[in-house]
Short mmCIF file of C-alpha atoms in Angstrom, two decimals:
data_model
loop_
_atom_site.label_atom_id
_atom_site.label_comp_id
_atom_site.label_asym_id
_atom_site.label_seq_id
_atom_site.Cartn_x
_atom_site.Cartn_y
_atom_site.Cartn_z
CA UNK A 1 0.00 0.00 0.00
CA UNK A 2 1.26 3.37 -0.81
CA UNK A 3 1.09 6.43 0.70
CA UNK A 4 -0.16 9.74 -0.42
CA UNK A 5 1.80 12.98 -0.73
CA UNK A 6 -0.02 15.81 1.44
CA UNK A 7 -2.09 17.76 -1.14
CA UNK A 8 -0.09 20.91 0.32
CA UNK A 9 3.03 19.56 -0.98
CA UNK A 10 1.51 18.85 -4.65
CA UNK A 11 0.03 22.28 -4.95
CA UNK A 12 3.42 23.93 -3.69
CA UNK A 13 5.07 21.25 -6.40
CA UNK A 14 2.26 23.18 -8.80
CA UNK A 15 3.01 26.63 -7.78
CA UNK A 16 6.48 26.54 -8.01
CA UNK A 17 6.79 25.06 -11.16
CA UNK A 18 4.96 27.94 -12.52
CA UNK A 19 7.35 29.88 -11.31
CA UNK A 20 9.97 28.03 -12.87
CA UNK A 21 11.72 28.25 -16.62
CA UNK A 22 10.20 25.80 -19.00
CA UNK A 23 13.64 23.55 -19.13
CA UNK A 24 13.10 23.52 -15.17
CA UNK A 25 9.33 22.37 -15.32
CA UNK A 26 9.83 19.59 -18.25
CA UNK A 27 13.12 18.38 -15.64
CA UNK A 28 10.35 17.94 -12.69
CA UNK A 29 7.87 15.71 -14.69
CA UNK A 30 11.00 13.75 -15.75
CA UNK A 31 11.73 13.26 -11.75
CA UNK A 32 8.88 13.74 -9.97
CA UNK A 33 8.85 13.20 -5.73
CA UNK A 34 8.30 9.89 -5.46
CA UNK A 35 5.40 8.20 -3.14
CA UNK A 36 6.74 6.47 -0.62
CA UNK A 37 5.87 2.93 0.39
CA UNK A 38 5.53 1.08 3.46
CA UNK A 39 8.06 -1.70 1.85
CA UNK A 40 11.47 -1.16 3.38
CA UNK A 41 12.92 -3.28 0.60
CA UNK A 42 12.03 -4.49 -2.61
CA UNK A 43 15.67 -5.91 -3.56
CA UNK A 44 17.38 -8.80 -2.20
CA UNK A 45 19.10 -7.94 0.35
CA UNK A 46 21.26 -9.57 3.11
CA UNK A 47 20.84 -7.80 6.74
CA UNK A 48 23.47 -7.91 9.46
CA UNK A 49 24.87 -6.61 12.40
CA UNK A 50 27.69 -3.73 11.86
CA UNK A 51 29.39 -1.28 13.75
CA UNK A 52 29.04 2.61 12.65
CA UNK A 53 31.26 4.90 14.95
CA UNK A 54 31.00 2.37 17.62
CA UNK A 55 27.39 1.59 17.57
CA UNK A 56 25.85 -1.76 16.79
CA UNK A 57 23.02 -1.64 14.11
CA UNK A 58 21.21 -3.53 11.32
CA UNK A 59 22.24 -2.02 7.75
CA UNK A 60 21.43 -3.68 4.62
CA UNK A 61 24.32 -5.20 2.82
CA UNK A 62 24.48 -5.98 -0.93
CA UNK A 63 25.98 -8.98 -2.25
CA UNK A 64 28.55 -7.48 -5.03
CA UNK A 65 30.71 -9.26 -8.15
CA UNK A 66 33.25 -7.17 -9.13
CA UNK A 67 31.36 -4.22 -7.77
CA UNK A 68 28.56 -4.70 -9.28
CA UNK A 69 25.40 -5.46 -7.35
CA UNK A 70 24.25 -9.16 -8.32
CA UNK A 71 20.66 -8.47 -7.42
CA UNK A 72 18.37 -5.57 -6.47
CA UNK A 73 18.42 -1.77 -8.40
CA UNK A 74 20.66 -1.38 -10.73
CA UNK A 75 23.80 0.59 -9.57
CA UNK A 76 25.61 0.92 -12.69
CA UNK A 77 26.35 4.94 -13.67
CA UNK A 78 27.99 6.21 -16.97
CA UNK A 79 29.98 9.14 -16.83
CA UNK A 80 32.22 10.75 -19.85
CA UNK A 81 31.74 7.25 -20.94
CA UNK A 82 33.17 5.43 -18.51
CA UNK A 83 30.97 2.97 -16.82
CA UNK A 84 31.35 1.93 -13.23
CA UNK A 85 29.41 -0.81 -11.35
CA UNK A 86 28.00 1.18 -8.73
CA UNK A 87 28.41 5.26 -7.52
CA UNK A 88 30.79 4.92 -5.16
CA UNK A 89 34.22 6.36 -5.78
CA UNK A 90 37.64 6.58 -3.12
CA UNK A 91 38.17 10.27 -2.85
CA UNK A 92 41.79 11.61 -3.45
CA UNK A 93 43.77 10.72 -0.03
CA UNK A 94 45.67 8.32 1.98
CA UNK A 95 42.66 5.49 0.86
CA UNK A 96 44.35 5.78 -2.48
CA UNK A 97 47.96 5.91 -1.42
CA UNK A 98 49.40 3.35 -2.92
CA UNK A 99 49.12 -0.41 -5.00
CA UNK A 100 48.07 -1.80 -2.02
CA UNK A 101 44.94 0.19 -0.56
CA UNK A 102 43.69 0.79 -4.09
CA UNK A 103 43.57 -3.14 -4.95
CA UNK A 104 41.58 -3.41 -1.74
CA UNK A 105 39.30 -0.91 -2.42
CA UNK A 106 38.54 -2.65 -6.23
CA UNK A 107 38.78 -6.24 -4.56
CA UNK A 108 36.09 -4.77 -1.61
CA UNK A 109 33.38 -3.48 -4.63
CA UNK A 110 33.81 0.34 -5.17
CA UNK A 111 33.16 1.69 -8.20
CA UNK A 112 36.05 4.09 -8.56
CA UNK A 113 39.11 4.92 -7.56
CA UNK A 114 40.54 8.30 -6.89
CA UNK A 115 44.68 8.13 -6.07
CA UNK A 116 46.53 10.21 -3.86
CA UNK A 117 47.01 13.83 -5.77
CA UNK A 118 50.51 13.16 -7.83
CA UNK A 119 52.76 16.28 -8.72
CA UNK A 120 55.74 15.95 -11.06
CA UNK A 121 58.33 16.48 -8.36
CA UNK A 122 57.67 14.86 -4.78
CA UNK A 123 60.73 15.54 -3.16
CA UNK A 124 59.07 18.89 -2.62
CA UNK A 125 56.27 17.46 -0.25
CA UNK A 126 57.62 16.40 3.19
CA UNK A 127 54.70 15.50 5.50
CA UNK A 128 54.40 15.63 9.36
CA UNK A 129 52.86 13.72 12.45
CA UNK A 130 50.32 13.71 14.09
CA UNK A 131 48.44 15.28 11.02
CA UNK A 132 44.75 14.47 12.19
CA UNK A 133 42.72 15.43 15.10
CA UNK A 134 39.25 14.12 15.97
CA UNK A 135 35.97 16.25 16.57
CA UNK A 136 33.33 14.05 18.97
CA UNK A 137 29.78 14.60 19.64
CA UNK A 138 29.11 14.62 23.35
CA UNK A 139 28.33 10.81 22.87
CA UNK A 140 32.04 10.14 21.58
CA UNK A 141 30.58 9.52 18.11
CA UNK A 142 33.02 10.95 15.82
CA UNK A 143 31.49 13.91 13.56
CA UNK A 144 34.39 15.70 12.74
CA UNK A 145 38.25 15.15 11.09
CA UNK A 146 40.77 17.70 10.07
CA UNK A 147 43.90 16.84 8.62
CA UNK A 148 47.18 18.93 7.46
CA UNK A 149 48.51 15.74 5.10
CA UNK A 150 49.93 16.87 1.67
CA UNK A 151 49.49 15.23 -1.46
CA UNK A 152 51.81 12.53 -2.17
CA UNK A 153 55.46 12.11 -0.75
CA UNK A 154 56.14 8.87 -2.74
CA UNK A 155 58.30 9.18 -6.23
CA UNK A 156 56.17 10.40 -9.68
CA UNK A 157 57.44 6.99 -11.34
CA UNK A 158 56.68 5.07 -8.84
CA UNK A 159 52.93 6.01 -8.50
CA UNK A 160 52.74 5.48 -12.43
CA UNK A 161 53.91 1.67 -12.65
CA UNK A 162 51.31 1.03 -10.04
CA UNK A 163 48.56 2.75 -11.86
CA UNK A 164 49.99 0.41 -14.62
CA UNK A 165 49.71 -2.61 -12.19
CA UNK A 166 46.55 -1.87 -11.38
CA UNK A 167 44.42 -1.39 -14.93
CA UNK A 168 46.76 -4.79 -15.77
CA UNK A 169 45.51 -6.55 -12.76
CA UNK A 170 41.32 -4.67 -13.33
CA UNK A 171 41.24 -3.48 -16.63
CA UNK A 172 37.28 -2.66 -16.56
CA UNK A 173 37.32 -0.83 -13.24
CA UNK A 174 37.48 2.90 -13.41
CA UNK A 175 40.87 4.37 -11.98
CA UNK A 176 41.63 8.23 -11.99
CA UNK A 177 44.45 10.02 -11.29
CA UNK A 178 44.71 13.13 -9.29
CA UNK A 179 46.67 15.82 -10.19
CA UNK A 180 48.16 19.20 -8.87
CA UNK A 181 51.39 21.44 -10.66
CA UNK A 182 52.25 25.30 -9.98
CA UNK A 183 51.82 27.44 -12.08
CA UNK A 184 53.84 26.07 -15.17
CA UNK A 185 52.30 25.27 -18.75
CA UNK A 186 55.13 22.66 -19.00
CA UNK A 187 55.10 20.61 -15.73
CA UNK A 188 50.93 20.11 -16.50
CA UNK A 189 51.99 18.78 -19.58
CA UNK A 190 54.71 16.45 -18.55
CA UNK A 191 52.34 15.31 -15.70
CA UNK A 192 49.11 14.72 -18.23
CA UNK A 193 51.29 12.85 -20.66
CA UNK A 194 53.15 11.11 -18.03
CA UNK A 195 49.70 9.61 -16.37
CA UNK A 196 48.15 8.72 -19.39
CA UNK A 197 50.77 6.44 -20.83
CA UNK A 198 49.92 4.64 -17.23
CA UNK A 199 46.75 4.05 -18.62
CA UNK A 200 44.53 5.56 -15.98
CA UNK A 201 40.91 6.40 -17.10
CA UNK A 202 40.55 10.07 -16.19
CA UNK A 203 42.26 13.26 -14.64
CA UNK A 204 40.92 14.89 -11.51
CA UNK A 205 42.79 18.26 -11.50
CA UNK A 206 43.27 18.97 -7.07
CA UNK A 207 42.34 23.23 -7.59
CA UNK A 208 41.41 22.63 -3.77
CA UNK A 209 43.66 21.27 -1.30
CA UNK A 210 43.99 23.92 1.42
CA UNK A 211 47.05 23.43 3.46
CA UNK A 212 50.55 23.15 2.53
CA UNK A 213 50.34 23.31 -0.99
CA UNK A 214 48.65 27.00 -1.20
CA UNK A 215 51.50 28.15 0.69
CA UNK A 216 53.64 27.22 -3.14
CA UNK A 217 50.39 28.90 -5.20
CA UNK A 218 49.27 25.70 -5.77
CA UNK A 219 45.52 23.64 -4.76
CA UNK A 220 43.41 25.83 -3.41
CA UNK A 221 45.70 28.85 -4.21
CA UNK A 222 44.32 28.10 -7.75
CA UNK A 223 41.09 27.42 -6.91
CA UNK A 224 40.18 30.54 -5.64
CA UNK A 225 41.61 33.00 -8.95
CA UNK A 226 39.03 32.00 -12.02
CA UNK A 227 41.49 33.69 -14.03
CA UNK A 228 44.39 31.68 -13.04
CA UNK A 229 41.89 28.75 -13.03
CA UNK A 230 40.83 29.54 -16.78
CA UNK A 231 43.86 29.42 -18.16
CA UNK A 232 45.28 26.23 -15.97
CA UNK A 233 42.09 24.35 -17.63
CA UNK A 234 42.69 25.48 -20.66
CA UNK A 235 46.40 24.18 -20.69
CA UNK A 236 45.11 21.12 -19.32
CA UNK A 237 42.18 19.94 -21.33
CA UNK A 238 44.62 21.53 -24.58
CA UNK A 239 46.96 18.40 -23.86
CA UNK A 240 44.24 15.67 -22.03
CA UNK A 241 43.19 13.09 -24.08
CA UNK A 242 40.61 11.49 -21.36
CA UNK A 243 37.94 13.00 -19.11
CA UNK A 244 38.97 15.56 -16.36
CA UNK A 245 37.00 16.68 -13.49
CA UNK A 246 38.22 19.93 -11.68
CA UNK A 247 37.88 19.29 -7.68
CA UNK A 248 36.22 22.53 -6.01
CA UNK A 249 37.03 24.18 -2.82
CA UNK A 250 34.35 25.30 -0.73
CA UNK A 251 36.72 27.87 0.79
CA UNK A 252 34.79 30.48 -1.34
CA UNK A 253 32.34 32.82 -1.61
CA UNK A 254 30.27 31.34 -4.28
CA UNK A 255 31.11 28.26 -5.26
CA UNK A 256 29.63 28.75 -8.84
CA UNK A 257 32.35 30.77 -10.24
CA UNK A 258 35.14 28.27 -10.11
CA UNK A 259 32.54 25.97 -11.59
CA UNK A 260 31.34 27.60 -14.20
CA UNK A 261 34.66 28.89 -15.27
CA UNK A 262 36.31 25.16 -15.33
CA UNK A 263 33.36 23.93 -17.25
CA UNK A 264 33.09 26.53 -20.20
CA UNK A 265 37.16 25.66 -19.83
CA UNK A 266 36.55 22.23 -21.39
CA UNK A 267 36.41 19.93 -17.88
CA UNK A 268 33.74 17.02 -18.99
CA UNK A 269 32.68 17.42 -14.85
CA UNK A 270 33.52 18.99 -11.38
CA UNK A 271 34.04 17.39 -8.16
CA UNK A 272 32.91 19.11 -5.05
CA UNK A 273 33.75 19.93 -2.08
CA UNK A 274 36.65 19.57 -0.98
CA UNK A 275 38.21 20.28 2.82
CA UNK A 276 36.72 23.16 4.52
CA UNK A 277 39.82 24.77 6.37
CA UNK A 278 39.82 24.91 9.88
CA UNK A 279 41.08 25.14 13.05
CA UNK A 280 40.31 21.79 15.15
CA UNK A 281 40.47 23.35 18.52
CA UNK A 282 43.15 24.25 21.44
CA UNK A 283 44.17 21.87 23.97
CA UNK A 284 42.91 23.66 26.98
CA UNK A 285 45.71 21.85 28.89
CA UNK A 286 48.86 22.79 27.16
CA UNK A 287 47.03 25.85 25.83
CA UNK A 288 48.40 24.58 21.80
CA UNK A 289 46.38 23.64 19.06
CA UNK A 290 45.54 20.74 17.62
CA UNK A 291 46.72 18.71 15.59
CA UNK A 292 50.18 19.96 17.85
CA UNK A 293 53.24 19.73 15.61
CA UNK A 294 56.20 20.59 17.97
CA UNK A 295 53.77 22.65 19.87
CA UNK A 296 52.72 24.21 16.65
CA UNK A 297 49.60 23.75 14.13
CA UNK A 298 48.52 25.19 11.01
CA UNK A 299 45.08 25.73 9.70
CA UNK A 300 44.06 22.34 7.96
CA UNK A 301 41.18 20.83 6.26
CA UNK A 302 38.25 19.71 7.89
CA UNK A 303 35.58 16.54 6.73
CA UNK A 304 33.26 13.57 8.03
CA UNK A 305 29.76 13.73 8.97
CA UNK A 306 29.39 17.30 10.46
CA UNK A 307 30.35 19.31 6.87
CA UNK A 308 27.36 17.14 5.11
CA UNK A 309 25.15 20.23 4.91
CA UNK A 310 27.87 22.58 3.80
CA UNK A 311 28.42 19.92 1.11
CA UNK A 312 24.80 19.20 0.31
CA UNK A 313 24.55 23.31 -0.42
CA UNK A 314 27.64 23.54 -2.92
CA UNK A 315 26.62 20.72 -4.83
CA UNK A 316 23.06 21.79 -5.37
CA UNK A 317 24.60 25.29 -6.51
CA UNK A 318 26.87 23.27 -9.14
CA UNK A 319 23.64 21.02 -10.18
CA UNK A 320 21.78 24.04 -11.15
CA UNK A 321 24.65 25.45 -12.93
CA UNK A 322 25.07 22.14 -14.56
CA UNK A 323 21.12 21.67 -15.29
CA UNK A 324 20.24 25.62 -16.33
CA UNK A 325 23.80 26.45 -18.43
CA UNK A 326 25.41 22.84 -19.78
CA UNK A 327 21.62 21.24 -20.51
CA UNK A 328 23.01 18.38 -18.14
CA UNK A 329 25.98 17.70 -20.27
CA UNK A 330 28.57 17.82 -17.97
CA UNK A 331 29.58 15.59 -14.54
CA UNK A 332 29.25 16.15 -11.13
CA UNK A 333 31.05 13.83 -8.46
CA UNK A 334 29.67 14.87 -4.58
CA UNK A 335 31.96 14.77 -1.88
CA UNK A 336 31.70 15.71 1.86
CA UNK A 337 30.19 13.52 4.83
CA UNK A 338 28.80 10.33 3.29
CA UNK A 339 28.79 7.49 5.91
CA UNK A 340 25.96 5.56 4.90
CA UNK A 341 24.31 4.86 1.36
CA UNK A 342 21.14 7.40 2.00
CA UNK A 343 23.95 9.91 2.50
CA UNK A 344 24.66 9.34 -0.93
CA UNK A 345 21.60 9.60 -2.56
CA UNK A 346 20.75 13.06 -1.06
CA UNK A 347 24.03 14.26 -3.23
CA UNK A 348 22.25 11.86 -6.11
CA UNK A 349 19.21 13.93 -5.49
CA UNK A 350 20.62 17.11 -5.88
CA UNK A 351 21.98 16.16 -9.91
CA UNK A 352 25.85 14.37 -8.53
CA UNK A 353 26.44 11.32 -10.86
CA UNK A 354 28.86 9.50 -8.59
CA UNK A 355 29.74 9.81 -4.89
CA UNK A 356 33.39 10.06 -3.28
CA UNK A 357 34.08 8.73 0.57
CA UNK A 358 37.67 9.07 1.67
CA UNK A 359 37.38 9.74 5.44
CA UNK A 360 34.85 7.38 5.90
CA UNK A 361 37.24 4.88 4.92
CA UNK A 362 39.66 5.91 7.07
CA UNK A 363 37.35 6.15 10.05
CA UNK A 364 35.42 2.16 8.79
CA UNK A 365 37.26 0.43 6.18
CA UNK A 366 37.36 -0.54 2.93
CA UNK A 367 34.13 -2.95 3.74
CA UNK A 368 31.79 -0.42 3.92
CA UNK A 369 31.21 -0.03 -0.24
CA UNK A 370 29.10 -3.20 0.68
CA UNK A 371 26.80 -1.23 3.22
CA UNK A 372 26.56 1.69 1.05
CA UNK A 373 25.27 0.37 -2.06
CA UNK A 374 22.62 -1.67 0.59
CA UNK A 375 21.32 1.02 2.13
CA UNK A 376 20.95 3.08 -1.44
CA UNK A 377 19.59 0.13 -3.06
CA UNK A 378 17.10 0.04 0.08
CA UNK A 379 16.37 3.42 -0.53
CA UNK A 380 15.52 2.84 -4.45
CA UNK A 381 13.49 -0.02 -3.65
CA UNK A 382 11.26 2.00 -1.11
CA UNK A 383 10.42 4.31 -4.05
CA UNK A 384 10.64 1.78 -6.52
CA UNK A 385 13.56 3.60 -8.94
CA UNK A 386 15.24 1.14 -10.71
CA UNK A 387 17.93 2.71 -11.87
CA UNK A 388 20.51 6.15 -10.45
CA UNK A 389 18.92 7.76 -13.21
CA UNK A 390 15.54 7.50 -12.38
CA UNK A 391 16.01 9.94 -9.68
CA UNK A 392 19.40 11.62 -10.55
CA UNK A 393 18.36 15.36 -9.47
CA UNK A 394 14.89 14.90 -8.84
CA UNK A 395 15.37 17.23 -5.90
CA UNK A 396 16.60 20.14 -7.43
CA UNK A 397 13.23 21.74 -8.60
CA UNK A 398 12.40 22.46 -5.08
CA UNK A 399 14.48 25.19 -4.30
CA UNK A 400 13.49 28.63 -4.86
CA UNK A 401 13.81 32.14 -3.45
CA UNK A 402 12.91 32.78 0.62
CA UNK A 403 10.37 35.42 -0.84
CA UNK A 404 8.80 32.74 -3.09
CA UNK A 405 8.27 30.51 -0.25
CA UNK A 406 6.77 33.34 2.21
CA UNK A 407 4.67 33.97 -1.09
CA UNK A 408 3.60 30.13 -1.81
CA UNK A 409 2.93 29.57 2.27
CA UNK A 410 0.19 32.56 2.02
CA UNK A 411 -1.26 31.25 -1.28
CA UNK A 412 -1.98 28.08 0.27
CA UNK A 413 -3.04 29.31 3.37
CA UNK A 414 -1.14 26.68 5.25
CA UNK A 415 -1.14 26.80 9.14
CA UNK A 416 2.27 28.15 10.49
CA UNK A 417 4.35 25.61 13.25
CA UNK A 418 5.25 27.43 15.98
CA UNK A 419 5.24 31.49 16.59
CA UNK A 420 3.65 33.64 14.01
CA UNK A 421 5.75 36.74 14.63
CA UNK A 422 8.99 37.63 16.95
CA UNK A 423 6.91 38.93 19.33
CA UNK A 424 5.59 36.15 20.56
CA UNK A 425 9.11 34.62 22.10
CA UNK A 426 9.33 34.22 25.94
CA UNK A 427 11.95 33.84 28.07
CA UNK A 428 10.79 31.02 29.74
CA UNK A 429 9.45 29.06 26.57
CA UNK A 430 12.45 29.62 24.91
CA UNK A 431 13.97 25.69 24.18
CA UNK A 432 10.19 24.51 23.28
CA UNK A 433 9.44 27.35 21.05
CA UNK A 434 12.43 26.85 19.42
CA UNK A 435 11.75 23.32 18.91
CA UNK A 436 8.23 24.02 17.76
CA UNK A 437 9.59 25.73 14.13
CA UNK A 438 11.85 22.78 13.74
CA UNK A 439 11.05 20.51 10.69
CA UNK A 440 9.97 17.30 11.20
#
């Protein structure tokens, strides 16, 4: 049995389609909200005990072949025509350090690999310890992780004969190189040339990385300047010969620009976010801050489960860029706080064709690829989608101006939660009335 949709929700669906373009209103029939269904899941799926930041609890587990879901919703994405067996990608860091960690992550099920960000010269990168400090939720769960680790310290040559190894050893699995020069026409070019003959499948260009490497005008140095951007693309998709993504920094005012400009640049996709720099906190005991280097710290990038939302925001900014200016032509991989497969499909929701975890391996394993493709195959199965496509950015329609909604909320009349004006707050009532305009 199926439930309904409130009517209120169809007539604001109505209402603010009107007040949509006609490319937005045609993209909303093709993906409308979905009723929900009492089902949990449609798909077979095996159910077991596993631990999430400490805590038992039952997560649906798919049964994958070479990363490919055997039964259930179909997984499979295509992107720049590459095809991968299911969303889920390593994000550029130490899970895709070296020959080792990577053939885990392809023997585990994951879709994708992302290696650790490879520059022409590594003698130049020297990295410290400890380089990563925790952030815990009164309950000890951990929400937050910053680190100050550089791109890779290991040998240009070296990194390429296992790239090598590894499309000898899984030839149809999806393996992408990430990539980060200064500002020098010629060392891009040695470094795109270099990394294709290695056979990888794609380039994700690191205009985002912001510690260490900003410091040499490099990462998120880049990042920031769209002209300096523009004409880094340019150099690079002049030489490329496969697909390259540009990876975003958040550490920006609007996110869009960078986009945009590495997009009409020639990038097939984007990749966003990035770290959000930070400053973990200050050991009120030695009175240094963390992560303490010598007594000594430097502003680092921070991930996991708390920048989610932050995430969640820049990537529906780059899906309507994507959807409104490139007709839906180009990529968009979404990175930032995805634990658990219904993390994922909010960024799937919002127009992102694939999904990148890389401190959620480091904080659960390789394994997990198995729980995430579960719990988003649970999720397609309660709306019965059969495919990523089916609801691929069926979310974005439904944002719109704050005036819009004040205007849509009197059309339809709708009672108000909680107080009706700022007047109305007491100082006793405070918590509740706050609680009372929460959504539910």
């Amino acid at each position: 049995m199926q439930h309904q949709l409130p009517s209120s929700f169809n007539q604001i669906h109505a209402q603010n389609c009107s007040m949509q373009t006609s490319r937005r209103c045609c993209f909303a029939q093709r993906h409308p909200v979905p009723k929900a269904t009492k089902s949990r899941s449609r798909c077979d799926l095996n159910v077991r005990a596993v631990k999430q930041n400490g805590d038992a609890a039952q997560r649906p587990v798919a049964n994958l072949e070479n990363g490919k879901a055997v039964s259930g919703p179909d997984l499979t994405v295509k992107l720049n025509g590459l095809t991968m067996p299911n969303p889920f990608v390593i994000g550029s860091g130490p899970p895709g350090t070296n020959y080792a960690v990577m053939k885990k992550a392809f023997e585990e099920g994951w879709g994708g690999v992302i290696a650790k960000t490879v520059s022409v010269d590594s003698s130049k990168v020297t990295n410290v310890t400890p380089r990563y400090a925790k952030l815990r939720s009164n309950d000890r769960q951990v929400i937050g992780w910053e680190n100050i680790e550089l791109i890779s310290d290991r040998p240009l040559e070296t990194m390429l004969d296992e790239f090598k190894r590894l499309k000898n050893e899984f030839p149809d699995r999806v393996l992408i190189a990430s990539i980060m020069e200064e500002y020098n026409k010629g060392a891009w070019e040695e470094l795109i040339e270099r990394c294709e003959e290695s056979g990888v499948d794609a380039f994700e260009i690191n205009f985002s990385c912001p510690h260490g490497m900003p410091e040499r005008k490099m990462g998120m140095a880049m990042g920031q300047d769209p002209e300096i951007l523009q004409e880094v693309c340019g150099w690079i998709n002049e030489k490329a010969s496969i697909p390259v993504w540009a990876k975003m920094t958040p550490n920006i005012t609007d996110i869009t620009f960078p986009a945009r400009t590495a997009l009409n640049a020639g990038c097939e996709g984007v990749a966003a976010i990035n770290t959000i720099q930070s400053v973990m906190g200050v050991n009120l005991k030695t009175l240094r801050p963390e992560p303490s280097v010598e007594g000594y710290s430097t502003p680092g990038g921070y991930s996991s489960v708390a920048v989610k939302p932050i995430a969640l925001a820049k990537v529906m900014k780059i899906g309507q860029v994507i959807r409104d200016e490139f007709d839906n032509k180009k990529d968009l991989s979404g990175i930032g706080g995805v634990e658990t497969g219904r993390d994922a499909a909010e960024f799937l929701l919002l127009g992102a064709n694939s999904v990148q975890v890389c401190t959620g391996v480091m904080l659960h394993g390789y394994s997990m690829i198995k729980q995430l493709c579960g719990e988003l195959q649970e999720f397609m199965s309660e709306h019965d989608f059969k495919s990523i496509e089916d609801f691929r950015g069926a979310s974005l329609p439904y944002f719109t101006s704050h005036r819009e909604l004040v205007k849509m909320q009197k059309e339809n009349k709708a009672k108000r939660r909680g107080l009706a004006n700022d007047a109305e707050w007491s100082g006793d009532g405070f918590v509740k009335e706050t609680e009372s305009m929460v959504a539910k």
